Structures are given as structure tokens and as C-alpha cells.
């Protein structure tokens, strides 16, 4: 049988169910439809065959009487997984199954490899991630997760655009790595004989655009960090970054909780969700609490930035936290918080007021010396977002960059370097600005109730096959 170069279905399985799903058992409509997809199930009973055709909208039964279906023997010999096109009358069997009577059919592509058994799916998780093109057919939950992910991205764009944010695109190749504390991937441009870095964040380019007069900008950006792989980390992932002129971190908190509340309502119709078997309430407003307040609440420790450094080191040692000689009080306090507190918080909370030492792009706190106006949104014990009132003083930013560069020279491969062009943009004037970065993969994990990032990334990074 020759395979056509194109095929034109007239409908889909979900459209057929919407229009004809309520017809009586045993009814024949007299109406024709043409549909295409994969043959996922088939059973033959003498001169009658049944099949299940799956397309992007779902599944529908094929009803193939030997006296009606051309090349009946060949139809019965089709492989599970073959792509076929079918034309026939829309009907419902006496057992109440909406069906297409197979009056014409053609093969569109042969499945040269056998599909996994429908009832057991893919038991090998590694195979699911390596062969997503199979997983999507045999694991309905996987297909639903990625359809949800697409909807989350679309809803996010629409919500931001309705608030006058403009979507932009910034470079993936950076001459200088910056915008986050992370180790970059490096590459080389032959024509320019130039070492470049895959972006670890779009932050510094987006803030250049605020300096350029775009007052509300966002990018849903693919970013790359040369770090470990875990249930929460993939070397390439998707981040929403946005910047709003004339706003501070309190404005961004409100924006964040309202956006996530909106997404939960649009996806699930409620903010009362379940994650990993536990109830989760994403409704606004979220709790606000400072890092020091939460440390005291969870551990009874009353830590302060002006505490003796050796005392802080001893406290960290009690939690078995390894420290580098370069760590100052702010970094040690952050390490204690991340080890003893962050993973224990389930309900959404904005953790505020991070030490200046660990916040090189954040503006100084207007009331608390040594701290910045920065927050992280923590949900289910993990960081979901990071945000701050942006540092707008170019002289202060230069000093922070130079401190980061010194840390890099001392062996910290996640520290930043001095970005002269970004400093030049700041010298032209950057207005008061609030910024936000949300890990969209982790957000989809929450909304889809999955526990590993590999289940929300279509093609996660894996070790080479043996």
C-alpha cells in the first residue's frame, strides 16, 4: 500500500465526542467523518474487527465489519502504533461506544518498533524520559502534564500583557556571565574568535531595557546553569523574568501571589490543591516573614549580622554545614537558613530581607543595615521565585561586582564579574525598579502535582545511553 504525501482529516476524536457523544446506543447518524491518528488497540472477532484510534484530542473506537471495510485482512494485520487515516459513518455500538465505521482507510506511517502494553505503560522511568515520543502515547498523565505546561505559559503571557508588560527577547550568548550566582556553560564563536557563555539569567539585559525606557518588560527565557542534576534541577530550564519601573519588592510580592493564584484558578478552578499527598493553598495573600524571623521560629536561634563570626561558624557546625574561609556573617546565616529552615516550610511564604553579602544585585534595605530588599517565594519547602528592589546606584553596583570578582578569583566559580556595559547603562539612569524571576518548571510541578522536574521537561538532560 502506497503511503500518501498528505492527509486531511475533517474532525478529531474530542470534537466527535462533543457533538455525538449523547446519541442513543446502536444509533447510526448517516454522517461521515475522516479522522487520523495511531492505532493503539485492536481485536478481531471473526468477520468483525474493533480498533482504538488515538489522536491529539483523545481516543475513539473504530468499528470494522468485514463486509464494509476494504482490505479487511490487511486492516486486521496492522501493527499497534501504526498511523492510519479512516473515513466512515459516525455511529454508536449497541454497547454504547461512539465509533467510526471503517468504510475507507489508509496507512500513513508504519510503526517499526512495538509499542509498550497499554495497560502497563512504560515501567522503566529512564525510558520514559529518553523516549518521550513513546511516553506521550502510552502515559496519559504525561501528555496531560505537558498540555498543562503549555497552558501555564500562555496564561502567564496573557496575564502580564493585560497589565501592560511587553514580552522581549534577549541574547542567549553572553560575552560576560551575569544576572545570577551560577556556573555558566562556555562555548566559542569561531568567526569572532570569542569565548561566549550560555546565559544563566536574562536579568542584566532586561534591566538595560528598563534603562532604555521600556517600563514593564518580561521574558520567558531558556537559561543554562552548569550545575548538578536532581529532582529540582535540570541544566537547562525555563525562567520567567520581569521588571517593573517605579516598583519595589512589596509591589512584586503582590504581583507574584496574584499571578500564581490566577494560574491555579484557571488550571484547576481552585487554589486549594494537593501536592505530594498534602494539602496546599496557593491563594493570596501569602505570608511575609524575614529570614532571621523564620530561623528563630524554627530553631529558637536569635541570629544577627553583627554576631561574632566564630559564634556563627560554631552554630553552622552544629548543623553539619561545611563553610569556606571566605564566608562572612551573611553567607553563614543564609547557609543555616537553607539547611535548617527552608525545606521545612510547606505553605507559601515570602522570605524577606536577605543579607547584602549574598544579594549582589539587590538594593539596600531602607531600614535594616546590612540587609537588602529581596525575597524568595518558598512553596512546599523549595524556592519558587527570587525577587528584589533592584540596585540602581552604579557606584554601589560596581563595588558589589568587584567584590564578586574577588570571590571568583578566590575560586568561587559561581560568583559574578564586572559587567562594564551594564554599569554604563546604569550611569544613564535606572529608575526605581522591582524585578522577579520565577522557575516555571517548578511552578508547573506544583500545579501538576509531580515531584521531579524530569516530568515537566519534555527532553531532560540525561547521561548518555550505555
Coordinates of C-alpha atoms in Angstrom, one line a residue:
X1 CA 0.0 0.0 0.0
X2 CA 1.4 3.3 -1.0
X3 CA 1.7 6.0 1.7
X4 CA 0.1 9.4 0.8
X5 CA 2.1 12.6 0.9
X6 CA -0.6 14.4 2.9
X7 CA -3.9 13.5 4.6
X8 CA -6.7 15.9 5.5
X9 CA -8.9 14.8 8.5
X10 CA -12.2 16.6 8.9
X11 CA -12.5 16.3 12.6
X12 CA -10.9 15.0 15.8
X13 CA -11.9 12.5 18.5
X14 CA -12.8 15.1 21.1
X15 CA -14.9 17.1 18.6
X16 CA -16.8 13.9 17.7
X17 CA -17.5 13.1 21.3
X18 CA -18.7 16.7 21.9
X19 CA -21.1 16.5 19.0
X20 CA -22.3 12.9 19.0
X21 CA -21.4 11.6 22.5
X22 CA -25.1 11.6 23.6
X23 CA -26.7 9.7 20.7
X24 CA -28.5 6.5 21.5
X25 CA -26.9 3.2 21.8
X26 CA -27.0 1.4 18.5
X27 CA -27.7 4.6 16.5
X28 CA -26.3 5.3 13.1
X29 CA -26.1 9.0 12.2
X30 CA -25.7 8.8 8.4
X31 CA -23.0 11.4 8.7
X32 CA -19.4 10.8 7.5
X33 CA -16.2 11.8 9.2
X34 CA -12.5 11.5 8.3
X35 CA -10.1 11.1 11.2
X36 CA -6.4 10.2 11.6
X37 CA -4.1 9.0 14.4
X38 CA -2.4 6.0 15.8
X39 CA -3.9 2.5 16.1
X40 CA -3.4 1.8 19.8
X41 CA -5.6 -1.2 20.4
X42 CA -7.2 -3.9 18.1
X43 CA -9.2 -7.0 18.5
X44 CA -10.6 -9.3 15.8
X45 CA -13.7 -11.4 16.2
X46 CA -14.2 -13.4 13.0
X47 CA -15.5 -11.1 10.3
X48 CA -15.6 -8.1 12.7
X49 CA -12.7 -6.0 14.0
X50 CA -12.5 -3.3 16.5
X51 CA -9.7 -0.8 17.0
X52 CA -8.9 2.2 19.1
X53 CA -7.6 5.3 17.2
X54 CA -5.8 7.9 19.3
X55 CA -5.2 11.5 18.0
X56 CA -4.3 14.7 19.8
X57 CA -7.8 15.0 21.2
X58 CA -8.1 11.6 22.7
X59 CA -9.4 8.2 21.6
X60 CA -12.3 6.8 19.6
X61 CA -13.3 3.3 18.6
X62 CA -13.0 2.0 15.0
X63 CA -15.8 -0.4 14.0
X64 CA -14.7 -2.5 11.0
X65 CA -17.2 -5.1 9.6
X66 CA -15.6 -7.4 7.1
X67 CA -18.3 -6.8 4.5
X68 CA -17.8 -3.0 4.7
X69 CA -14.1 -2.4 5.4
X70 CA -11.9 -2.7 2.3
X71 CA -8.8 -4.9 2.6
X72 CA -10.2 -6.3 5.8
X73 CA -7.4 -8.8 6.2
X74 CA -4.8 -6.1 5.9
X75 CA -6.6 -3.9 8.4
X76 CA -6.6 -6.8 10.9
X77 CA -2.8 -7.2 10.4
X78 CA -2.0 -3.6 11.2
X79 CA 0.7 -3.1 13.8
X80 CA -0.2 -1.4 17.1
X81 CA 1.2 2.1 16.8
X82 CA 0.6 2.4 13.0
X83 CA -0.6 5.8 11.9
X84 CA -3.8 5.5 9.8
X85 CA -6.4 7.6 8.2
X86 CA -10.1 6.5 8.4
X87 CA -13.3 7.6 6.7
X88 CA -16.7 6.3 7.7
X89 CA -20.1 6.8 9.3
X90 CA -20.4 8.1 12.8
X91 CA -22.3 5.6 14.9
X92 CA -22.6 4.2 18.4
X93 CA -22.5 0.4 19.0
X94 CA -25.2 -1.4 20.9
X95 CA -22.8 -1.4 23.9
X96 CA -22.7 2.4 23.8
X97 CA -19.3 3.0 22.3
X98 CA -19.1 6.0 19.9
X99 CA -17.4 4.7 16.8
X100 CA -16.4 5.3 13.2
X101 CA -17.5 2.6 10.9
X102 CA -14.4 1.9 8.7
X103 CA -15.5 2.4 5.1
X104 CA -12.2 3.7 3.8
X105 CA -8.7 3.5 5.4
X106 CA -5.1 4.2 4.5
X107 CA -1.9 3.7 6.3
X108 CA 0.1 6.9 7.0
X109 CA 3.2 5.6 8.7
X110 CA 4.2 2.1 9.9
X111 CA 5.4 1.6 13.5
X112 CA 8.6 -0.4 13.0
X113 CA 9.0 -0.8 16.8
X114 CA 6.4 -2.4 19.1
X115 CA 4.6 0.0 21.5
X116 CA 4.5 -0.9 25.2
X117 CA 1.5 -2.7 26.5
X118 CA -1.4 -0.2 27.0
X119 CA -2.3 -1.5 30.4
X120 CA 1.2 -1.3 31.9
X121 CA 2.7 1.7 30.0
X122 CA 6.4 2.2 30.4
X123 CA 7.7 0.8 33.6
X124 CA 11.2 1.9 33.0
X125 CA 11.4 5.6 34.1
X126 CA 14.6 6.2 32.2
X127 CA 13.0 5.0 29.0
X128 CA 10.1 7.5 29.6
X129 CA 12.5 10.4 29.6
X130 CA 14.7 9.2 26.8
X131 CA 11.8 8.2 24.5
X132 CA 9.3 10.9 25.3
X133 CA 7.8 10.3 21.8
X134 CA 6.6 6.9 23.1
X135 CA 5.7 8.1 26.6
X136 CA 3.3 10.7 25.3
X137 CA 1.3 8.0 23.6
X138 CA 1.1 5.4 26.4
X139 CA 1.1 7.6 29.5
X140 CA -2.0 9.9 29.5
X141 CA -0.8 11.7 32.7
X142 CA 2.4 12.7 30.9
X143 CA 0.5 14.1 27.9
X144 CA -1.8 16.0 30.3
X145 CA 1.1 17.5 32.2
X146 CA 2.7 18.9 29.0
X147 CA -0.6 20.2 27.8
X148 CA -1.0 22.0 31.2
X149 CA 2.6 23.4 30.9
X150 CA 1.7 24.9 27.5
X151 CA -1.4 26.4 29.1
X152 CA 0.5 27.9 32.0
X153 CA 2.9 29.6 29.6
X154 CA 0.1 31.0 27.5
X155 CA -1.9 32.2 30.6
X156 CA 1.2 33.8 32.1
X157 CA 1.9 35.8 28.9
X158 CA -1.8 36.9 28.6
X159 CA -1.9 37.9 32.3
X160 CA 1.2 40.0 32.1
X161 CA 0.2 41.6 28.8
X162 CA -3.1 42.7 30.3
X163 CA -1.0 44.6 32.9
X164 CA 1.0 46.4 30.1
X165 CA 4.1 44.2 30.3
X166 CA 5.9 43.8 27.0
X167 CA 7.5 40.5 26.0
X168 CA 11.0 40.8 24.7
X169 CA 13.9 38.5 23.7
X170 CA 17.4 39.0 25.0
X171 CA 20.6 37.2 24.0
X172 CA 21.3 33.6 24.8
X173 CA 25.0 34.1 24.2
X174 CA 26.6 36.4 26.7
X175 CA 30.1 37.8 26.5
X176 CA 30.1 38.0 30.3
X177 CA 28.1 35.6 32.5
X178 CA 25.9 37.5 34.9
X179 CA 22.5 38.0 36.5
X180 CA 22.7 35.2 38.9
X181 CA 25.2 33.2 41.1
X182 CA 25.8 30.2 39.0
X183 CA 28.4 28.4 36.9
X184 CA 27.9 29.0 33.2
X185 CA 28.4 26.8 30.2
X186 CA 31.0 28.1 27.8
X187 CA 31.2 28.0 24.0
X188 CA 33.3 29.6 21.3
X189 CA 32.4 31.7 18.3
X190 CA 34.8 30.9 15.5
X191 CA 34.3 33.9 13.3
X192 CA 34.8 36.4 16.1
X193 CA 37.3 34.1 17.9
X194 CA 35.4 34.9 21.0
X195 CA 34.5 32.9 24.1
X196 CA 30.8 33.2 24.9
X197 CA 28.6 31.9 27.8
X198 CA 25.1 30.5 27.6
X199 CA 23.0 32.8 29.7
X200 CA 22.4 31.9 33.3
X201 CA 19.8 34.6 33.6
X202 CA 18.4 37.4 31.3
X203 CA 18.4 39.9 34.2
X204 CA 21.1 42.4 33.2
X205 CA 19.8 42.7 29.6
X206 CA 16.2 43.2 30.8
X207 CA 17.3 45.9 33.1
X208 CA 19.2 47.6 30.3
X209 CA 15.8 47.8 28.6
X210 CA 14.2 49.5 31.6
X211 CA 17.0 52.0 31.4
X212 CA 16.1 52.3 27.7
X213 CA 12.6 53.3 28.6
X214 CA 10.6 50.1 28.4
X215 CA 8.9 50.4 31.8
X216 CA 7.4 46.9 32.1
X217 CA 9.2 44.0 30.3
X218 CA 9.3 40.2 30.7
X219 CA 10.9 37.2 29.1
X220 CA 10.1 33.6 29.4
X221 CA 13.7 32.5 28.9
X222 CA 15.5 29.3 28.5
X223 CA 18.5 29.5 30.8
X224 CA 21.5 27.3 31.4
X225 CA 23.5 26.5 34.5
X226 CA 26.4 24.1 34.7
X227 CA 25.3 22.5 37.9
X228 CA 24.1 19.2 39.3
X229 CA 21.0 17.3 38.2
X230 CA 18.3 16.4 40.8
X231 CA 14.6 16.2 41.2
X232 CA 14.6 20.1 41.2
X233 CA 17.4 20.8 38.8
X234 CA 18.0 20.4 35.1
X235 CA 21.0 22.1 33.5
X236 CA 18.6 24.0 31.1
X237 CA 15.3 25.2 32.4
X238 CA 12.7 27.9 31.9
X239 CA 12.5 31.1 33.9
X240 CA 10.1 34.0 33.8
X241 CA 11.9 37.2 34.5
X242 CA 10.1 40.5 34.6
X243 CA 11.0 44.1 35.6
X244 CA 8.6 46.9 36.5
X245 CA 9.8 50.5 36.7
X246 CA 8.8 52.6 39.7
X247 CA 8.0 49.4 41.8
X248 CA 9.7 47.9 44.8
X249 CA 9.8 44.4 46.2
X250 CA 6.5 44.8 48.0
X251 CA 4.8 45.5 44.7
X252 CA 6.5 42.4 43.2
X253 CA 5.2 40.2 46.1
X254 CA 1.7 41.3 45.3
X255 CA 2.2 40.6 41.6
X256 CA 3.7 37.2 42.2
X257 CA 1.0 35.9 44.5
X258 CA -1.8 37.2 42.3
X259 CA -0.2 35.6 39.2
X260 CA 0.1 32.2 40.8
X261 CA -3.4 32.4 42.3
X262 CA -4.7 33.3 38.8
X263 CA -2.9 30.3 37.3
X264 CA -4.2 27.9 39.9
X265 CA -7.8 29.1 39.3
X266 CA -7.5 28.9 35.6
X267 CA -6.0 25.4 35.6
X268 CA -7.9 23.8 38.5
X269 CA -10.8 26.2 39.3
X270 CA -9.5 26.5 42.8
X271 CA -6.4 27.5 44.8
X272 CA -6.9 24.5 47.2
X273 CA -4.6 21.9 45.7
X274 CA -2.9 18.7 46.8
X275 CA 0.9 18.3 46.3
X276 CA 2.6 15.0 47.1
X277 CA -0.3 13.9 49.1
X278 CA -0.6 17.0 51.3
X279 CA -3.0 20.0 51.0
X280 CA -1.6 23.2 49.5
X281 CA -3.3 26.6 49.5
X282 CA -2.0 29.0 46.8
X283 CA -4.5 31.7 47.5
X284 CA -3.3 35.3 48.0
X285 CA -2.1 36.9 50.2
X286 CA 0.9 34.8 51.1
X287 CA 2.7 35.1 54.4
X288 CA 5.6 37.6 54.7
X289 CA 8.4 36.8 57.1
X290 CA 12.1 37.8 57.4
X291 CA 14.9 35.2 57.2
X292 CA 16.0 35.9 60.7
X293 CA 12.4 35.7 62.0
X294 CA 12.0 32.3 60.4
X295 CA 15.3 31.0 61.7
X296 CA 14.2 31.9 65.2
X297 CA 10.8 30.5 64.7
X298 CA 12.1 27.1 63.5
X299 CA 15.3 26.7 65.6
X300 CA 14.9 29.3 68.5
X301 CA 18.2 30.8 67.4
X302 CA 18.3 34.6 67.5
X303 CA 21.0 35.2 64.9
X304 CA 22.2 38.7 63.9
X305 CA 24.5 40.0 61.3
X306 CA 26.7 41.6 63.9
X307 CA 27.1 38.3 65.8
X308 CA 30.7 37.2 66.4
X309 CA 31.8 35.3 63.2
X310 CA 33.3 32.4 65.2
X311 CA 30.0 32.0 67.0
X312 CA 28.1 31.8 63.7
X313 CA 30.6 29.3 62.5
X314 CA 30.1 27.2 65.6
X315 CA 26.3 27.3 65.0
X316 CA 26.7 26.2 61.4
X317 CA 28.9 23.3 62.6
X318 CA 26.1 22.1 64.8
X319 CA 24.0 21.7 61.7
X320 CA 26.9 19.9 59.9
X321 CA 27.2 22.8 57.4
X322 CA 30.6 22.9 55.6
X323 CA 31.9 26.5 55.3
X324 CA 34.6 28.2 53.2
X325 CA 37.0 30.6 54.8
X326 CA 35.6 33.4 52.6
X327 CA 32.1 33.2 54.1
X328 CA 31.1 36.3 56.0
X329 CA 28.2 36.5 58.5
X330 CA 25.5 37.0 55.8
X331 CA 26.6 33.9 53.9
X332 CA 26.7 31.8 57.0
X333 CA 23.3 32.9 58.1
X334 CA 22.0 32.0 54.6
X335 CA 23.6 28.6 54.9
X336 CA 21.9 28.0 58.3
X337 CA 18.5 29.1 56.9
X338 CA 18.8 26.8 53.8
X339 CA 19.8 23.8 55.9
X340 CA 17.5 24.1 58.9
X341 CA 14.5 26.1 57.8
X342 CA 13.8 26.3 54.0
X343 CA 12.9 22.7 53.5
X344 CA 10.5 22.6 56.5
X345 CA 8.1 25.3 55.2
X346 CA 5.1 24.0 53.3
X347 CA 2.6 26.7 52.9
X348 CA 3.6 29.6 50.6
X349 CA 5.7 32.3 52.3
X350 CA 7.8 35.2 51.0
X351 CA 11.1 35.0 52.9
X352 CA 12.3 38.6 53.0
X353 CA 15.3 40.7 53.9
X354 CA 18.4 38.8 52.7
X355 CA 21.9 39.8 53.8
X356 CA 23.7 42.2 51.4
X357 CA 26.6 39.8 51.2
X358 CA 24.5 37.2 49.3
X359 CA 22.5 39.7 47.2
X360 CA 24.8 41.5 44.8
X361 CA 22.0 42.9 42.6
X362 CA 19.6 43.9 45.3
X363 CA 19.0 47.4 46.7
X364 CA 20.0 48.1 50.3
X365 CA 17.1 47.8 52.8
X366 CA 15.7 51.2 53.6
X367 CA 15.6 50.4 57.3
X368 CA 17.9 47.4 58.1
X369 CA 21.6 48.0 57.8
X370 CA 23.4 45.1 56.1
X371 CA 20.3 43.7 54.5
X372 CA 18.6 44.1 51.1
X373 CA 15.1 44.4 49.9
X374 CA 15.0 40.9 48.5
X375 CA 12.6 38.0 48.9
X376 CA 12.3 34.4 47.8
X377 CA 8.9 32.7 47.4
X378 CA 9.1 29.3 49.2
X379 CA 6.4 26.7 48.5
X380 CA 6.5 23.1 49.6
X381 CA 10.0 23.5 51.0
X382 CA 11.6 24.7 47.8
X383 CA 12.4 28.0 46.2
X384 CA 9.9 29.0 43.6
X385 CA 11.0 32.6 42.8
X386 CA 13.5 35.2 43.7
X387 CA 12.9 39.0 43.6
X388 CA 14.1 42.3 44.8
X389 CA 14.0 46.0 44.7
X390 CA 16.7 46.4 42.1
X391 CA 20.0 48.1 42.9
X392 CA 20.1 51.3 40.8
X393 CA 23.3 53.1 42.1
X394 CA 26.0 52.4 39.5
X395 CA 28.8 53.1 42.0
X396 CA 27.4 50.7 44.6
X397 CA 26.8 48.2 41.8
X398 CA 30.5 48.5 40.7
X399 CA 31.6 47.8 44.3
X400 CA 29.4 44.8 44.5
X401 CA 30.7 43.5 41.2
X402 CA 34.3 44.0 42.3
X403 CA 33.6 42.1 45.5
X404 CA 32.1 39.3 43.4
X405 CA 35.1 39.3 41.1
X406 CA 37.4 38.9 44.1
X407 CA 35.4 35.9 45.2
X408 CA 35.7 34.4 41.7
X409 CA 39.5 35.0 41.8
X410 CA 39.5 33.1 45.1
X411 CA 37.9 30.1 43.5
X412 CA 34.1 30.7 43.6
X413 CA 33.1 29.7 40.1
X414 CA 29.5 30.8 40.7
X415 CA 30.5 34.4 41.5
X416 CA 29.9 37.3 39.1
X417 CA 32.3 39.5 37.3
X418 CA 32.3 43.2 36.5
X419 CA 30.0 44.0 33.6
X420 CA 31.1 47.4 32.3
X421 CA 28.4 47.8 29.7
X422 CA 25.7 47.2 32.3
X423 CA 27.3 49.7 34.6
X424 CA 27.3 52.2 31.7
X425 CA 23.6 51.6 31.2
X426 CA 23.1 52.3 34.9
X427 CA 25.1 55.5 34.6
X428 CA 22.5 56.8 32.1
X429 CA 19.9 56.3 34.9
X430 CA 17.9 53.3 36.1
X431 CA 14.7 54.3 37.8
X432 CA 13.4 52.6 40.9
X433 CA 12.6 49.1 39.7
X434 CA 11.2 45.8 41.0
X435 CA 12.3 42.6 39.5
X436 CA 11.2 38.9 39.6
X437 CA 12.4 35.5 38.5
X438 CA 10.1 32.5 38.7
X439 CA 11.2 29.0 37.9
X440 CA 8.5 27.9 35.5
X441 CA 9.4 24.3 35.6
X442 CA 8.9 24.2 39.4
X443 CA 5.7 26.1 39.1
X444 CA 4.3 23.5 36.7
X445 CA 5.5 20.8 39.1
X446 CA 3.3 22.3 41.8
X447 CA 0.3 22.8 39.5
X448 CA 0.6 19.3 38.0
X449 CA 1.4 17.6 41.3
X450 CA 4.6 15.9 40.1
X451 CA 7.7 15.5 42.2
X452 CA 10.6 15.6 39.7
X453 CA 11.5 18.2 37.2
X454 CA 12.0 15.5 34.6
X455 CA 8.3 15.0 34.4
X456 CA 7.7 18.6 33.3
X457 CA 10.7 18.9 30.9
X458 CA 10.0 17.3 27.6
X459 CA 13.5 16.2 27.0
X460 CA 15.5 16.4 30.2
X461 CA 19.3 16.2 30.3
X462 CA 20.4 12.6 30.9
X463 CA 23.6 10.6 30.9
X464 CA 24.4 9.0 27.5
X465 CA 22.9 5.6 27.0
X466 CA 25.3 2.8 27.8

